XYZ file of C-alpha atoms in Angstrom:
785
model
C 118.439 -200.442 45.824
C 116.075 -202.761 43.963
C 114.899 -204.391 47.195
C 114.337 -201.012 48.821
C 112.450 -199.780 45.758
C 110.208 -202.856 45.794
C 109.507 -202.501 49.492
C 108.623 -198.791 49.271
C 106.306 -199.172 46.293
C 104.706 -202.366 47.610
C 103.544 -200.457 50.690
C 103.177 -197.041 49.072
C 99.556 -196.585 50.152
C 100.451 -197.373 53.752
C 103.467 -195.064 53.696
C 101.515 -192.147 52.202
C 98.695 -192.690 54.727
C 101.129 -192.711 57.646
C 102.814 -189.566 56.370
C 99.402 -187.925 55.893
C 98.414 -188.609 59.503
C 101.839 -187.434 60.642
C 101.335 -184.189 58.670
C 98.021 -183.517 60.411
C 99.534 -184.140 63.841
C 102.548 -181.963 63.106
C 100.271 -179.265 61.721
C 98.448 -179.133 65.032
C 101.759 -178.939 66.878
C 103.095 -176.297 64.479
C 100.068 -174.085 65.172
C 101.465 -173.586 68.689
C 104.925 -172.562 67.518
C 105.839 -169.023 68.565
C 108.705 -166.613 68.129
C 111.394 -166.874 70.757
C 114.246 -164.523 71.598
C 116.608 -164.369 74.530
C 119.504 -162.148 75.463
C 121.595 -165.063 76.767
C 121.120 -166.903 73.424
C 123.194 -164.190 71.761
C 126.224 -164.746 74.007
C 129.235 -166.725 72.697
C 129.576 -168.959 75.751
C 133.133 -169.989 76.597
C 134.762 -166.807 75.300
C 136.962 -165.159 77.988
C 135.058 -161.880 77.643
C 131.756 -163.648 78.220
C 133.093 -165.538 81.232
C 133.871 -162.174 82.809
C 130.537 -160.811 81.579
C 128.560 -163.584 83.276
C 130.562 -163.175 86.475
C 129.983 -159.436 86.853
C 126.948 -158.528 84.736
C 124.457 -158.727 87.590
C 126.413 -156.319 89.779
C 127.706 -153.897 87.144
C 125.242 -154.137 84.255
C 125.365 -156.660 81.505
C 124.613 -154.521 78.484
C 120.963 -155.582 78.328
C 119.997 -151.977 78.766
C 116.931 -149.961 77.855
C 117.423 -146.268 77.153
C 114.444 -143.951 76.877
C 114.867 -140.307 75.910
C 112.134 -137.688 76.161
C 112.730 -134.792 73.780
C 111.172 -131.389 74.205
C 110.059 -130.382 70.710
C 109.783 -126.691 71.592
C 112.494 -125.188 73.759
C 114.378 -126.780 76.628
C 113.361 -129.340 79.244
C 113.407 -126.852 82.138
C 109.661 -126.501 82.505
C 107.327 -127.791 85.158
C 105.260 -129.722 82.632
C 108.235 -131.522 81.110
C 109.734 -132.475 84.481
C 106.334 -133.774 85.583
C 106.093 -135.945 82.462
C 109.655 -137.160 83.071
C 108.699 -138.214 86.606
C 105.661 -140.169 85.398
C 107.728 -141.767 82.626
C 110.380 -142.823 85.154
C 107.713 -144.442 87.306
C 106.315 -146.351 84.323
C 109.754 -147.653 83.332
C 110.249 -148.760 86.930
C 107.251 -151.120 86.720
C 107.936 -152.692 83.294
C 108.351 -156.479 83.761
C 111.961 -157.594 83.861
C 113.435 -154.209 84.740
C 116.117 -154.386 87.444
C 114.563 -151.625 89.512
C 117.731 -150.655 91.352
C 119.273 -149.718 87.986
C 116.551 -147.273 86.899
C 118.248 -143.886 86.562
C 116.917 -140.472 85.637
C 116.852 -136.962 87.084
C 114.098 -138.156 89.439
C 115.727 -141.275 90.903
C 117.496 -141.147 94.298
C 120.697 -142.597 92.795
C 121.170 -139.346 90.850
C 122.958 -137.063 93.275
C 125.101 -133.938 93.182
C 128.035 -132.703 95.208
C 128.754 -128.995 95.289
C 130.751 -126.305 97.041
C 129.025 -123.528 98.974
C 130.161 -120.783 101.328
C 129.393 -123.100 104.213
C 131.285 -126.105 102.796
C 130.245 -129.111 100.698
C 126.618 -129.760 99.913
C 125.200 -133.059 98.624
C 121.713 -134.281 97.815
C 119.299 -135.519 95.161
C 119.343 -133.588 91.904
C 115.580 -133.133 92.212
C 115.033 -132.815 95.958
C 111.967 -134.004 97.813
C 111.044 -130.357 98.402
C 110.911 -129.571 94.683
C 108.006 -127.471 93.451
C 107.451 -126.513 89.787
C 108.196 -122.851 90.469
C 110.892 -120.768 88.758
C 113.008 -121.048 91.905
C 112.531 -124.818 92.091
C 113.411 -125.299 88.433
C 116.494 -123.095 88.764
C 117.579 -125.269 91.683
C 117.214 -128.416 89.512
C 119.302 -126.772 86.775
C 122.005 -125.841 89.269
C 122.047 -129.337 90.772
C 122.219 -130.886 87.282
C 125.301 -128.842 86.462
C 126.882 -129.659 89.825
C 126.350 -133.385 89.160
C 127.930 -133.001 85.717
C 124.862 -134.606 84.093
C 124.865 -132.832 80.692
C 125.745 -135.506 78.154
C 124.848 -138.227 80.684
C 121.192 -137.869 81.743
C 120.523 -134.542 80.055
C 121.329 -133.690 76.453
C 124.180 -131.273 75.898
C 121.700 -128.784 74.403
C 119.220 -129.211 77.314
C 116.435 -130.277 74.927
C 116.038 -133.897 76.039
C 116.425 -136.064 79.133
C 117.279 -139.749 79.518
C 115.902 -142.652 81.532
C 117.994 -145.788 81.549
C 117.607 -149.212 83.140
C 119.000 -152.734 82.951
C 116.812 -155.721 82.077
C 117.016 -159.072 83.809
C 116.865 -162.229 81.709
C 113.853 -163.438 83.689
C 110.665 -161.881 85.025
C 110.933 -161.639 88.838
C 107.150 -161.838 89.174
C 106.492 -164.930 87.035
C 109.929 -166.541 87.589
C 109.889 -167.348 83.862
C 112.318 -166.328 81.148
C 111.643 -162.764 80.115
C 109.363 -162.396 77.107
C 111.182 -159.721 75.105
C 108.306 -159.312 72.672
C 105.968 -158.351 75.516
C 108.579 -155.929 76.857
C 108.924 -154.422 73.374
C 105.126 -154.028 73.151
C 105.050 -152.285 76.532
C 107.836 -149.954 75.447
C 105.921 -149.119 72.283
C 102.799 -148.472 74.376
C 104.966 -146.261 76.569
C 106.034 -144.314 73.478
C 102.418 -143.869 72.397
C 101.409 -142.700 75.874
C 104.054 -139.990 76.190
C 104.363 -138.797 72.601
C 102.502 -135.530 72.135
C 102.727 -132.237 70.340
C 105.355 -131.084 72.831
C 107.288 -134.287 73.531
C 108.829 -137.006 71.372
C 110.081 -140.337 72.724
C 113.212 -142.227 71.628
C 113.775 -145.838 72.730
C 116.754 -148.134 72.152
C 117.979 -151.356 73.721
C 117.997 -155.089 73.043
C 114.330 -155.551 73.980
C 113.178 -152.802 71.608
C 115.536 -154.026 68.899
C 114.150 -157.564 69.225
C 110.591 -156.278 69.006
C 111.326 -154.237 65.892
C 113.048 -157.200 64.230
C 110.113 -159.449 65.141
C 107.634 -156.946 63.681
C 109.590 -156.857 60.445
C 110.131 -160.634 60.452
C 106.385 -161.239 60.502
C 106.308 -159.783 57.005
C 108.371 -162.782 55.889
C 105.030 -164.514 55.365
C 104.273 -162.007 52.615
C 107.588 -162.676 50.905
C 107.081 -166.413 51.321
C 103.672 -166.200 49.631
C 105.163 -164.171 46.775
C 108.098 -166.577 46.417
C 105.702 -169.526 46.605
C 103.531 -168.093 43.830
C 106.566 -167.340 41.656
C 107.932 -170.834 42.262
C 104.615 -172.407 41.269
C 104.441 -170.303 38.131
C 108.018 -171.064 37.111
C 107.591 -174.766 37.843
C 104.441 -174.883 35.720
C 106.245 -173.126 32.892
C 108.911 -175.789 33.159
C 106.810 -178.955 33.439
C 103.533 -177.725 31.861
C 101.370 -179.555 34.396
C 99.531 -177.890 37.266
C 99.020 -181.283 38.869
C 102.747 -182.080 38.967
C 103.465 -178.504 40.096
C 101.115 -178.624 43.075
C 102.204 -182.102 44.144
C 105.863 -181.050 44.064
C 105.456 -177.879 46.128
C 103.014 -179.650 48.461
C 105.665 -182.248 49.280
C 108.056 -179.485 50.284
C 105.309 -177.786 52.298
C 104.633 -181.048 54.139
C 108.233 -181.257 55.303
C 108.013 -177.612 56.413
C 104.960 -178.492 58.525
C 106.810 -181.498 59.968
C 109.745 -179.269 60.819
C 107.625 -176.645 62.592
C 105.703 -179.329 64.483
C 108.868 -181.071 65.677
C 110.414 -177.757 66.706
C 107.490 -177.117 69.039
C 107.677 -180.652 70.437
C 111.418 -180.282 71.092
C 110.839 -176.982 72.891
C 112.269 -174.641 70.274
C 110.806 -171.442 68.922
C 111.526 -169.281 65.875
C 114.156 -166.659 66.528
C 113.407 -163.444 64.590
C 116.980 -163.373 63.267
C 116.739 -166.888 61.814
C 113.097 -166.979 60.745
C 114.102 -167.096 57.070
C 115.981 -170.372 57.402
C 112.919 -172.710 57.375
C 111.752 -171.054 54.182
C 115.197 -171.516 52.664
C 114.936 -175.192 53.557
C 111.607 -175.171 51.708
C 113.411 -173.720 48.681
C 116.009 -176.489 48.888
C 113.161 -179.016 48.824
C 111.717 -177.370 45.732
C 115.111 -177.582 43.993
C 115.150 -181.360 44.533
C 111.507 -181.531 43.535
C 112.388 -179.996 40.176
C 114.836 -182.837 39.557
C 112.084 -185.324 40.412
C 109.613 -183.633 38.062
C 112.248 -183.475 35.342
C 112.995 -187.181 35.605
C 109.383 -188.289 35.971
C 108.380 -186.228 32.932
C 111.196 -187.749 30.882
C 110.084 -191.270 31.787
C 106.460 -190.489 30.925
C 107.605 -188.972 27.641
C 109.491 -192.180 26.839
C 106.198 -194.090 27.005
C 106.297 -195.616 30.495
C 103.265 -195.943 32.752
C 103.050 -193.692 35.791
C 104.059 -196.314 38.369
C 107.033 -197.525 36.374
C 108.074 -193.931 35.699
C 107.815 -193.162 39.413
C 109.887 -196.257 40.265
C 112.664 -195.282 37.874
C 112.584 -191.689 39.169
C 112.915 -193.011 42.707
C 115.890 -195.305 42.001
C 117.515 -192.809 39.608
C 117.586 -189.874 42.061
C 117.654 -191.425 45.523
C 121.420 -191.770 45.656
C 122.530 -188.348 44.312
C 119.635 -186.593 46.031
C 120.364 -188.144 49.407
C 124.070 -187.335 49.100
C 123.240 -183.718 48.236
C 120.787 -183.382 51.129
C 123.214 -184.981 53.571
C 125.794 -182.436 52.477
C 123.352 -179.568 53.017
C 122.513 -181.048 56.417
C 126.217 -181.136 57.249
C 126.569 -177.518 56.174
C 123.920 -176.491 58.675
C 125.149 -178.885 61.364
C 128.656 -177.424 61.265
C 127.183 -174.108 62.409
C 126.883 -175.815 65.789
C 130.617 -175.338 66.333
C 129.909 -171.634 66.895
C 129.228 -171.424 70.662
C 126.327 -168.994 70.348
C 122.935 -170.261 71.469
C 120.990 -168.702 68.608
C 123.338 -170.165 65.970
C 123.286 -173.588 67.633
C 119.477 -173.568 67.690
C 119.518 -172.590 64.029
C 121.893 -175.480 63.262
C 119.567 -177.958 64.989
C 116.330 -176.676 63.477
C 117.741 -176.379 59.951
C 119.336 -179.834 60.141
C 115.980 -181.283 61.168
C 114.331 -179.585 58.204
C 116.895 -180.806 55.689
C 116.814 -184.334 57.102
C 113.060 -184.416 56.624
C 113.567 -183.502 52.955
C 115.022 -186.961 52.368
C 111.647 -188.408 53.337
C 109.425 -185.810 51.671
C 111.317 -185.356 48.401
C 113.272 -188.577 47.902
C 110.563 -191.019 49.061
C 107.135 -189.424 49.401
C 107.212 -187.392 46.184
C 107.935 -190.371 43.838
C 105.202 -192.322 45.629
C 102.751 -189.493 44.961
C 103.866 -189.422 41.326
C 102.910 -193.098 41.014
C 99.247 -192.077 41.419
C 99.400 -189.158 38.986
C 98.537 -189.218 35.338
C 99.667 -185.898 33.792
C 97.046 -186.225 31.061
C 96.824 -186.697 27.336
C 99.355 -184.838 25.293
C 101.789 -184.440 28.179
C 104.436 -186.627 26.533
C 104.346 -184.456 23.416
C 104.770 -181.308 25.525
C 107.786 -182.793 27.299
C 109.419 -184.010 24.107
C 108.869 -180.642 22.455
C 110.399 -178.808 25.421
C 113.354 -181.206 25.582
C 114.008 -180.776 21.876
C 113.920 -176.983 22.211
C 116.397 -176.992 25.093
C 118.639 -179.592 23.457
C 119.584 -177.118 20.714
C 121.667 -175.133 23.215
C 123.426 -178.027 24.940
C 126.115 -178.745 22.302
C 127.381 -175.169 22.627
C 127.541 -175.345 26.438
C 129.060 -178.844 26.369
C 132.145 -177.510 24.558
C 133.411 -176.417 27.973
C 134.216 -180.121 28.548
C 136.616 -180.298 25.620
C 140.062 -180.609 27.306
C 141.600 -177.551 25.630
C 138.621 -175.340 26.472
C 138.483 -176.804 29.979
C 142.109 -175.914 30.723
C 141.655 -172.342 29.495
C 138.479 -171.934 31.558
C 140.092 -173.398 34.700
C 142.975 -170.948 34.288
C 140.542 -168.037 34.060
C 138.716 -169.282 37.153
C 142.045 -169.507 38.984
C 142.786 -165.871 38.153
C 139.253 -164.935 39.204
C 139.833 -166.687 42.534
C 143.083 -164.764 43.113
C 141.337 -161.455 42.415
C 138.446 -162.507 44.671
C 140.790 -163.330 47.557
C 142.465 -159.935 47.206
C 139.209 -157.996 46.910
C 137.566 -159.922 49.749
C 140.428 -159.290 52.153
C 138.695 -156.125 53.406
C 135.512 -157.943 54.382
C 134.192 -156.814 57.766
C 133.322 -159.244 60.554
C 130.479 -157.447 62.333
C 128.474 -154.308 61.605
C 129.529 -152.166 58.671
C 127.141 -149.295 59.372
C 126.177 -147.302 62.453
C 123.219 -148.417 64.544
C 121.619 -151.848 64.423
C 122.891 -153.540 61.264
C 119.800 -155.779 61.067
C 117.561 -152.735 60.543
C 117.599 -150.191 57.757
C 119.298 -146.831 58.452
C 115.966 -145.019 58.148
C 114.216 -147.304 60.658
C 112.774 -145.716 63.786
C 115.210 -147.624 66.007
C 118.294 -146.460 64.120
C 117.008 -142.893 63.940
C 116.496 -142.950 67.720
C 119.965 -144.440 68.182
C 121.496 -141.730 66.014
C 119.681 -139.002 67.990
C 120.930 -140.352 71.315
C 124.496 -140.728 70.057
C 124.567 -137.138 68.826
C 123.095 -135.590 72.002
C 124.503 -137.761 74.806
C 128.041 -138.852 75.615
C 126.861 -141.827 77.670
C 124.675 -143.903 75.370
C 123.981 -147.535 74.622
C 127.408 -148.538 73.289
C 129.476 -149.201 76.399
C 132.499 -151.404 77.009
C 133.184 -152.040 80.692
C 136.669 -153.108 81.726
C 136.723 -154.761 85.165
C 139.680 -154.081 87.478
C 140.114 -156.809 90.088
C 142.033 -155.393 93.065
C 142.802 -156.059 96.737
C 140.354 -154.832 99.379
C 139.966 -151.069 99.867
C 141.717 -150.363 96.543
C 139.414 -147.401 95.973
C 141.466 -145.429 98.541
C 144.830 -146.716 97.296
C 146.624 -144.026 95.306
C 148.686 -146.512 93.271
C 145.591 -148.401 92.080
C 143.569 -145.266 91.411
C 146.418 -143.620 89.506
C 146.841 -146.770 87.383
C 143.132 -146.789 86.498
C 143.179 -143.056 85.797
C 146.047 -143.542 83.360
C 144.137 -146.383 81.701
C 141.021 -144.214 81.339
C 143.076 -141.364 79.887
C 144.634 -143.612 77.256
C 141.222 -145.022 76.315
C 139.737 -141.533 75.912
C 142.334 -140.849 73.257
C 141.480 -143.935 71.184
C 139.570 -143.179 67.937
C 135.928 -144.188 68.310
C 135.744 -143.531 72.064
C 133.233 -140.870 73.086
C 134.262 -140.688 76.737
C 135.067 -142.822 79.777
C 133.583 -142.959 83.254
C 134.878 -144.468 86.437
C 135.596 -143.882 90.097
C 138.823 -142.070 89.275
C 136.885 -139.309 87.505
C 134.687 -138.877 90.567
C 137.727 -138.835 92.844
C 139.364 -136.048 90.833
C 136.190 -133.998 90.660
C 135.558 -134.507 94.399
C 139.096 -133.501 95.306
C 138.725 -130.276 93.342
C 135.481 -129.533 95.164
C 137.178 -129.915 98.530
C 139.740 -127.364 97.312
C 137.086 -124.707 96.597
C 136.582 -126.009 93.047
C 140.117 -125.139 91.947
C 140.730 -126.791 88.559
C 144.399 -127.189 89.379
C 143.376 -129.627 92.108
C 141.384 -131.814 89.714
C 143.683 -134.766 90.349
C 143.733 -137.897 92.463
C 145.064 -137.036 95.930
C 147.891 -139.163 97.271
C 146.384 -139.459 100.727
C 143.977 -142.371 101.338
C 141.943 -140.139 103.620
C 141.629 -137.484 100.921
C 140.602 -140.081 98.318
C 137.977 -141.443 100.721
C 136.742 -137.920 101.340
C 136.475 -137.257 97.589
C 134.546 -140.462 96.819
C 132.413 -141.082 99.918
C 129.248 -139.953 98.145
C 129.596 -142.784 95.576
C 127.781 -145.990 96.474
C 127.558 -149.409 94.820
C 124.365 -148.509 92.912
C 126.520 -146.328 90.667
C 128.084 -149.473 89.158
C 131.584 -148.036 89.739
C 132.647 -150.176 92.714
C 131.576 -153.066 94.889
C 131.002 -153.128 98.646
C 134.606 -153.986 99.530
C 136.329 -151.911 96.844
C 137.785 -155.017 95.202
C 136.105 -154.442 91.830
C 136.534 -151.086 90.084
C 134.998 -150.950 86.579
C 135.944 -148.408 83.938
C 133.147 -147.681 81.458
C 134.255 -146.829 77.927
C 131.527 -145.285 75.754
C 131.897 -145.779 71.987
C 130.492 -143.696 69.167
C 129.053 -146.800 67.472
C 129.443 -150.578 67.225
C 130.834 -150.762 63.699
C 133.375 -153.546 63.287
C 136.198 -151.066 62.706
C 135.350 -149.055 65.823
C 134.977 -152.080 68.077
C 138.167 -153.699 66.806
C 140.149 -150.485 67.302
C 139.007 -149.997 70.893
C 139.364 -153.674 71.869
C 142.858 -153.722 70.361
C 143.783 -150.643 72.412
C 142.483 -152.244 75.614
C 144.318 -155.507 74.960
C 147.518 -153.638 74.087
C 147.374 -151.732 77.385
C 146.756 -154.946 79.337
C 149.652 -156.784 77.663
C 152.123 -153.899 77.908
C 154.896 -154.895 80.383
C 154.914 -151.342 81.702
C 151.318 -151.818 82.851
C 151.785 -155.089 84.719
C 150.730 -154.804 88.350
C 150.379 -157.266 91.185
C 147.505 -155.228 92.599
C 145.387 -154.723 89.469
C 144.115 -157.250 86.923
C 142.132 -155.791 84.017
C 139.494 -157.932 82.304
C 137.167 -157.011 79.454
C 133.860 -158.016 80.878
C 130.589 -156.085 80.698
C 128.517 -153.875 78.444
C 127.018 -154.569 75.038
C 130.263 -153.844 73.180
C 131.841 -156.779 75.016
C 129.222 -159.086 73.500
C 129.639 -157.555 70.048
C 133.405 -158.037 70.158
C 133.239 -161.613 71.490
C 130.612 -162.539 68.898
C 132.650 -161.085 66.041
C 135.729 -162.987 67.197
C 133.825 -166.276 67.409
C 132.335 -165.788 63.941
C 135.770 -165.048 62.500
C 137.407 -168.003 64.266
C 134.644 -170.432 63.266
C 134.249 -169.537 59.581
C 137.257 -171.399 58.135
C 136.817 -174.569 60.273
C 133.123 -174.628 59.354
C 133.863 -174.478 55.623
C 136.635 -177.066 55.918
C 134.259 -179.429 57.714
C 131.682 -178.989 54.975
C 134.223 -179.545 52.203
C 135.589 -182.584 54.046
C 132.149 -184.132 54.416
C 131.376 -183.478 50.735
C 134.556 -185.237 49.691
C 133.985 -188.146 52.095
C 130.386 -188.715 50.966
C 131.279 -188.610 47.279
C 134.190 -191.018 47.795
C 131.984 -193.417 49.763
C 129.039 -193.312 47.357
C 130.893 -193.152 44.034
C 134.028 -195.015 45.140
C 136.512 -192.566 43.638
C 138.290 -189.377 44.715
C 138.063 -187.402 41.481
C 134.406 -186.576 41.941
C 135.076 -185.021 45.324
C 137.670 -182.691 43.813
C 135.394 -181.769 40.909
C 132.568 -180.883 43.310
C 134.602 -179.034 45.937
C 136.616 -176.771 43.610
C 133.500 -174.891 42.322
C 132.312 -174.555 45.931
C 135.600 -172.998 47.001
C 135.508 -170.552 44.088
C 131.890 -169.598 44.828
C 132.817 -168.967 48.480
C 135.678 -166.695 47.413
C 133.440 -164.808 44.988
C 130.776 -164.583 47.708
C 133.238 -162.930 50.092
C 134.183 -160.521 47.334
C 130.512 -159.716 46.806
C 129.959 -159.217 50.559
C 132.800 -156.697 50.647
C 131.578 -154.798 47.608
C 127.953 -154.751 48.782
C 128.892 -153.433 52.230
C 127.493 -156.446 54.089
C 129.115 -157.463 57.359
C 129.566 -161.120 58.246
C 127.763 -161.721 61.539
C 125.465 -164.241 63.165
C 122.469 -163.083 61.145
C 124.244 -163.462 57.780
C 126.722 -166.301 58.413
C 124.133 -169.086 57.773
C 124.087 -167.886 54.161
C 127.541 -169.424 53.682
C 126.291 -172.843 54.785
C 123.213 -172.490 52.596
C 125.284 -171.438 49.592
C 127.577 -174.454 49.957
C 124.584 -176.766 50.266
C 122.840 -175.362 47.204
C 126.104 -175.644 45.258
C 126.195 -179.352 46.019
C 122.540 -179.672 44.992
C 123.451 -178.359 41.564
C 126.693 -180.266 41.130
C 125.876 -183.719 42.467
C 123.196 -184.406 39.848
C 125.510 -183.275 37.056
C 128.409 -185.401 38.258
C 126.190 -188.431 38.847
C 125.316 -188.521 35.156
C 128.790 -187.633 33.858
C 130.407 -190.442 35.822
C 128.017 -192.995 34.327
C 128.639 -191.853 30.758
C 132.410 -191.762 31.283
C 132.344 -195.351 32.525
C 130.471 -196.243 29.335
C 133.529 -195.056 27.395
C 132.289 -191.672 26.240
C 134.513 -188.590 26.041
C 134.097 -185.768 28.587
C 132.287 -183.713 25.934
C 129.843 -186.543 25.199
C 129.430 -187.311 28.895
C 128.607 -183.686 29.729
C 126.274 -183.420 26.761
C 124.432 -186.494 28.009
C 124.285 -185.028 31.542
C 122.864 -181.782 30.170
C 120.174 -183.673 28.303
C 119.306 -185.586 31.495
C 119.509 -182.951 34.236
C 120.927 -179.758 32.732
C 117.651 -177.965 32.194
C 116.492 -178.836 35.722
C 119.751 -177.491 37.188
C 119.605 -174.184 35.323
C 115.883 -173.819 35.953
C 116.349 -174.454 39.676
C 119.052 -171.803 39.955
C 116.921 -169.229 38.186
C 113.768 -170.054 40.136
C 115.458 -169.935 43.536
C 117.204 -166.692 42.636
C 113.915 -165.083 41.582
C 112.181 -166.320 44.733
C 114.714 -164.984 47.244
C 115.259 -161.777 45.295
C 111.901 -160.564 46.618
C 113.477 -160.354 50.088
C 115.581 -157.426 48.875
C 112.484 -155.278 49.467
C 112.132 -156.331 53.121
C 112.019 -153.565 55.725
C 114.661 -155.519 57.662
C 118.125 -154.852 56.312
C 119.517 -158.246 57.237
C 116.684 -159.946 55.308
C 117.376 -157.685 52.346
C 121.092 -158.474 52.594
C 120.367 -162.211 52.739
C 118.074 -161.909 49.723
C 120.719 -160.043 47.752
C 123.527 -162.398 48.764
C 121.509 -165.594 48.188
C 120.318 -164.400 44.793
C 123.918 -163.825 43.806
C 125.163 -167.108 45.308
C 122.389 -169.198 43.733
C 123.341 -167.895 40.315
C 127.102 -168.265 40.912
C 126.697 -171.847 42.139
C 124.476 -172.734 39.202
C 126.967 -171.291 36.729
C 129.783 -173.149 38.494
C 127.898 -176.448 38.281
C 127.410 -176.209 34.510
C 130.851 -174.767 33.663
C 133.658 -175.293 36.173
C 132.508 -178.747 37.307
C 132.516 -180.315 33.800
C 135.751 -178.457 33.043
C 137.356 -180.067 36.111
C 136.031 -183.478 35.028
C 137.484 -182.994 31.536
C 140.829 -181.817 32.939
C 141.190 -184.793 35.300
C 140.061 -187.180 32.587
C 142.739 -185.746 30.313
C 145.605 -186.146 32.779
C 144.282 -189.267 34.533
C 141.610 -191.166 32.595
C 138.834 -192.750 34.628
C 139.093 -196.507 35.003
C 136.576 -198.260 32.802
C 134.952 -201.069 34.754
C 132.036 -203.355 33.939
C 128.760 -201.612 34.718
C 126.560 -202.967 37.457
C 123.216 -204.431 36.461
C 121.456 -201.233 37.513
C 123.936 -199.014 35.622
C 123.727 -201.192 32.535
C 119.941 -201.029 32.545
C 120.062 -197.269 32.965
C 122.724 -196.844 30.278
C 120.759 -198.942 27.804
C 117.554 -197.049 28.472
C 119.328 -193.671 28.277
C 120.887 -194.699 24.954
């Protein structure tokens, strides 16, 4: 340590100059960083559902759907003007970049056909024929064809006051051959809305592209919250250290690492995903928390009468070890997110780990070097000593928690609190808790549009497609068709299912038509010829069969994508598949397409990865502490408060109605990391004083005098900073702000109560071995005394 300290400070001017040039270069690179979103990045690769999804999504729709609804504000849609606007709108959707044009469906597209019975036999054709004219007779013909095609609830609202256009998006732009830019698509959809919204017509738009655009628009406001949090942090830091110079240098060091992070992200080919845009600013907050410890220590050394360079040297050697251990633990917390096989989460793990790793350079090395050039000014030592004396009055009361008797009582209370937290947190939801897009507020335009579509259409955005793999020509095989019809019937009776759609429904309706529309004949005929006759108007563009009749999807439309709804329907599908009575050599059912498939697979991966992720983090914390401090007790003392804070956090999530999903799961890793930030500095001091022969009470009192005020101040400052996010127009940002505010405070309280109580308890039952202090520890102990 002494050699490293000498080397760093001998070449401090060179190091600061190199880092300054590096900051300029990274700033230039960071200026080119853009937001980046992709549909495939949201998929949990390797999950069985997603394997099926990737295999069949191109042919049967992958769930990356855009739904546009035109609503007639006055009366019904059966007017010449409205149908004309619907035709123009359909044409515009057709030419939006990335739209799979063969999937565009509305009343005007040739894949929307009817089949009806007349006196002369069966009649089939386009719902809006080529001969259509906007006359009363022509409009009446469209109405009749719409009813024959059974389109109410599908392409026409059940009250006839709105009509739907739907299309699938590709993940690349066929014209540019580049990955689809979802933000541009969202802008075009918003321009589309502006173009067709009038006094007579309103436009509703939902789909992943529009959702991504709305999230990105809201995420851009994160700059406002960052500026507010930055100003509050500066103010609070000045109130703590009473020096604007030290305040600006400290926050500037954290800003430098943020610039380095953004610059490296661009160089490595990453962008900022709208759902994880807050993470770099959280990494900035972590840097500030370590900066507070540096300011606290530097100020104490100045107050003791040391010159600035010597004070900076002692600050460097005093905090490098605990600070690096804490940052490595935070880095591990983020890195363990990589075990979740979702592209967006893995990118977040990489980018956040880079940011935290850079904090070791900016806060543990660069900041003390900058301090060595700073003279806080005359009277600064008196200000520090006065502040320390004022805070020291409260420490003896707080230190009583480290008296063995008090410690045991407090640990018992914490144990009971943990039991209650486990019980209360058992109802926590993995996935969305509310209807609509959980990342947006219920009153957002997107969620209002989603609610309108769900209440007026049976076939909306929330679809689960179950793929039936069959032998050739299974679509005319009665046994296969009857099996799939029974499956569809059972699914329609599952709570949360709006309706189902598949080839069997068309076969039954077609058979009834061939029998003069007799409802009694609305069943699947046993003859292959009759089945073929009933379904021959259905082609592959319908998404209900393939060219050889070997793939027969059943589409299950859900009322919403709340965790409870999705879990109920998926459980019903899996139960049907596993039921021995439903085993067939000719039919293999696989959950495989639609957006609900992705939601379910993602929720399952998040649930399966949570416990391993936390265990990895706890394991790394224990390993690092054992390696650095050469004893196991510290690892236990640090991990127990983390476990309790995680339990309390789950309890809070349940009570606050926040679902655990990919946009909120990083909070767990952040909370664990911040908890270590608080605890490691406390334990570092307590261990030293215990080895000097002091009691746990005296050791904790000494730790409070050294780092206690910085720990409590950091918790309060970070909580105040992130609390501003509660006012974000994005619900997931508001949820993260609320949860982080709570977790910052809980972790801070745990570090100054449960951690010293655990130290006192272990010291009582198994006293720490007193060993001769190293030269560095002896010097520090003497100076501290």
